[in-house]
C-alpha positions as semicolon CSV with decimal commas, in nm:
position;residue;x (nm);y (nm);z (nm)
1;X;-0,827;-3,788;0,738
2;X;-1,120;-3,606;0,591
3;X;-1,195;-3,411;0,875
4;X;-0,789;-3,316;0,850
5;X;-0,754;-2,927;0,848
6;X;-1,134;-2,835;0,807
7;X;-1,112;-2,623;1,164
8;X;-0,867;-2,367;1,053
9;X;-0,946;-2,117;0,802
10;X;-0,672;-2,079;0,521
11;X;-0,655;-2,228;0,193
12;X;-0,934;-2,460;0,037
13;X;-1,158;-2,461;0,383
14;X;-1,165;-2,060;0,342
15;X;-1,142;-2,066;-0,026
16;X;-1,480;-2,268;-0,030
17;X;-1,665;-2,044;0,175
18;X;-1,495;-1,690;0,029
19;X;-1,568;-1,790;-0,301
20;X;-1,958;-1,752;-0,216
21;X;-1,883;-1,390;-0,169
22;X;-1,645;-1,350;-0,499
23;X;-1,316;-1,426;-0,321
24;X;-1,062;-1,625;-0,209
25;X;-0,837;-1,733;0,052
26;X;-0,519;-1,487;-0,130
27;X;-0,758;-1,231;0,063
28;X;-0,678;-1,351;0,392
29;X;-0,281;-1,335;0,280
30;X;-0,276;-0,985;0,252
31;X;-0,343;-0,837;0,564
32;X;-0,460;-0,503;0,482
33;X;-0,838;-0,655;0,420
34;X;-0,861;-0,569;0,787
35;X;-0,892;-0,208;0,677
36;X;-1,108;-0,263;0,404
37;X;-1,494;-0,250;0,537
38;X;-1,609;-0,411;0,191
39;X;-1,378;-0,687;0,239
40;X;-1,374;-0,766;0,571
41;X;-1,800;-0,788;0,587
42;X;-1,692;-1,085;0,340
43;X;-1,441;-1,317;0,536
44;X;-1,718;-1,227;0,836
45;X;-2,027;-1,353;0,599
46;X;-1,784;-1,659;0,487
47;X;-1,692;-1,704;0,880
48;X;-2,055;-1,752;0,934
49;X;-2,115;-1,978;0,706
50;X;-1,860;-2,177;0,773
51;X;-1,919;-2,138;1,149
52;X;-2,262;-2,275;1,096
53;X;-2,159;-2,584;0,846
54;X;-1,880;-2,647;1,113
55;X;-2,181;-2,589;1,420
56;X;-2,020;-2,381;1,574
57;X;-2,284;-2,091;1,729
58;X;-2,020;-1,883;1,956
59;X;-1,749;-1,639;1,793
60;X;-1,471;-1,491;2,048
61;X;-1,171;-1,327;2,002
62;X;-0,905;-1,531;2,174
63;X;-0,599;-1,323;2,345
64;X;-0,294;-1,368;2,555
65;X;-0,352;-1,134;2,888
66;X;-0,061;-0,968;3,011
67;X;0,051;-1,082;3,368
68;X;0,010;-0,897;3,671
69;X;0,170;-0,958;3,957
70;X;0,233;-1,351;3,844
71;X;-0,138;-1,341;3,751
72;X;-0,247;-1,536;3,481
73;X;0,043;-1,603;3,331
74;X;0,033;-1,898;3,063
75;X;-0,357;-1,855;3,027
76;X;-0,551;-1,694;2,791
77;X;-0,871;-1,427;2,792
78;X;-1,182;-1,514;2,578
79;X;-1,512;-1,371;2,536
80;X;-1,743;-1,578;2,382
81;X;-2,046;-1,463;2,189
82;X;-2,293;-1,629;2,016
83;X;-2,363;-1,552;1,635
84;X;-2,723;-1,545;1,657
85;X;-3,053;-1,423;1,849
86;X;-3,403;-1,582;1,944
87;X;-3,662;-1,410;1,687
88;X;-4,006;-1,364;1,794
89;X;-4,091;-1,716;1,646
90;X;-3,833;-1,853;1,857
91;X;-3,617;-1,955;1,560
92;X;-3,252;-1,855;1,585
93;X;-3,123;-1,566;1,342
94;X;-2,772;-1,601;1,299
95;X;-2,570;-1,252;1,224
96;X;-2,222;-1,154;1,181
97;X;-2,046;-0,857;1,080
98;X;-1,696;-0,739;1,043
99;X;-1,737;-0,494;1,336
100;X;-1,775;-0,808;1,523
101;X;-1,485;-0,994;1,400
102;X;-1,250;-0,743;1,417
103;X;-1,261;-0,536;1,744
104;X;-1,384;-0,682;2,076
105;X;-1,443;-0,654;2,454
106;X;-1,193;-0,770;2,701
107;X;-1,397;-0,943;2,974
108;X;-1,354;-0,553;3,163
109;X;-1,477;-0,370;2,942
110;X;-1,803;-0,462;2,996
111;X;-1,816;-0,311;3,351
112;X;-2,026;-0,018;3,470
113;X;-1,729;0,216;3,380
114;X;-1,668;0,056;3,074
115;X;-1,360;-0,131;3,206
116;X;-1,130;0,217;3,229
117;X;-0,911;0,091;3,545
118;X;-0,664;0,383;3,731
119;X;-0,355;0,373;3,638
120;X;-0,040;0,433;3,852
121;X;0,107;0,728;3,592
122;X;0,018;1,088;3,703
123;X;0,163;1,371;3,563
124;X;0,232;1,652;3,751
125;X;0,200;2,021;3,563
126;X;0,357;2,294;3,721
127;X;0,171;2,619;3,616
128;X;0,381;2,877;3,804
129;X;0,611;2,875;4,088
130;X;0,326;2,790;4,320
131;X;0,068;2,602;4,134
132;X;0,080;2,261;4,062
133;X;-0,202;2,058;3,888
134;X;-0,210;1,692;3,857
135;X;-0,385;1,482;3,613
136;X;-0,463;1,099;3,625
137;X;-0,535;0,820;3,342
138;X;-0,775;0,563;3,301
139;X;-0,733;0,288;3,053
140;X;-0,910;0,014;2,913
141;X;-0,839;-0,223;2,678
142;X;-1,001;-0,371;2,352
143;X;-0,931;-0,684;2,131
144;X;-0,801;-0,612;1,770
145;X;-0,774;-0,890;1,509
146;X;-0,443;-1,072;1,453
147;X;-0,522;-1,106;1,062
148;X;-0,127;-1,295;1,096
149;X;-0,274;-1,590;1,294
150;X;-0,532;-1,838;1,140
151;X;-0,884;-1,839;1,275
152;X;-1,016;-2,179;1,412
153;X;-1,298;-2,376;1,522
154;X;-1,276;-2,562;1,888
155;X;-1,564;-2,759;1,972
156;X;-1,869;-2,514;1,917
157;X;-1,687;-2,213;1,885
158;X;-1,467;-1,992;1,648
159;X;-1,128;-1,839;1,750
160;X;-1,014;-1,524;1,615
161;X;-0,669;-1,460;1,760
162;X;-0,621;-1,159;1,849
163;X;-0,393;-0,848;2,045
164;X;-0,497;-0,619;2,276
165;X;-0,522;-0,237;2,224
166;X;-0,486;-0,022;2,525
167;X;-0,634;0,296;2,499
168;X;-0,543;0,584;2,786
169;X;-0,790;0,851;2,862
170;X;-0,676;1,153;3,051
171;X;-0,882;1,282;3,285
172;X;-1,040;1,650;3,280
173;X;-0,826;1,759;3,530
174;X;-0,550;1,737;3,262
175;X;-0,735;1,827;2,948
176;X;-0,820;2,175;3,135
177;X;-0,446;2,193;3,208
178;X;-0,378;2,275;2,900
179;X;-0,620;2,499;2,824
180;X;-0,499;2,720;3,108
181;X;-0,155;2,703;3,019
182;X;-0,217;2,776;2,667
183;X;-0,369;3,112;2,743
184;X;-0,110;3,193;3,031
């Protein structure tokens, strides 16, 4: 019974460790830390440590993929990176920082392209009578922190739940769209 609760990070387990770096596990209950550099460098210092004292070496942030096409429906995306790096001694030097824990890489995004996919919208601009331009997207998506869902330890590694942001890009075509059309 011990061992009871000492893989999810909420009240005494994250209390021990956040009270290295001067707070406690209150922080984690109000969820605007997330936009609070200061703070959030803490709960990723006290994830570390208690990553380490837990051994776990591998951080990811854990997400539910949206289905396509009755694709992957049920399963879930991770990422998994480790927390440290081999120094020239050949000793491991752990490191973890809040940009870490709280945006991520869907396994695209680390494509050639940066994971930006086509999507199916177009729009179509029409500039006179006869002229029509159109414009495509791209998109790609990142992992955001769920600060409403407790972070874990499975095995050797620590789960951050977390949501996916989508972020469109419009292509040139449509950006100088609306240059011409805001001087015509």
């Amino acid at each position: 019974m011990e061992e009871y609760g000492q893989k999810v990070f909420i009240g005494a387990v994250a209390d021990k460790y956040l009270g290295k770096y001067g707070e406690s596990s209150a922080l984690l209950k109000d969820h605007s830390w997330v936009k609070d550099q200061a703070k959030a460098e803490k709960v990723a210092a006290a994830l570390l440590d208690w990553g380490r004292d837990s051994n776990a070496t591998v951080f990811t942030h854990w997400f539910q993929p949206l289905g396509a096409n009755g694709v992957r429906h049920g399963q879930t995306g991770q990422v998994h990176n480790y927390m440290f790096t081999f120094g020239s001694d050949g000793k491991p030097a752990f490191k973890f920082k809040a940009a870490e824990l709280l945006r991520g890489e869907t396994d695209g995004s680390s494509y050639p392209n940066g994971g930006l996919r086509g999507t199916p919208l177009s729009i179509l601009v029409v500039v006179h009578a006869h002229d029509v331009l159109a414009a495509t997207h791209t998109a790609g998506a990142y992992t955001v922190l769920d600060p409403t869902s407790p972070i874990f330890i499975l095995d050797d590694t620590i789960y951050a739940p977390t949501y996916i942001e989508l972020v469109l890009s419009l292509s040139k075509t449509y950006i100088r769209c609306r240059i011409f059309i805001s001087y015509h």
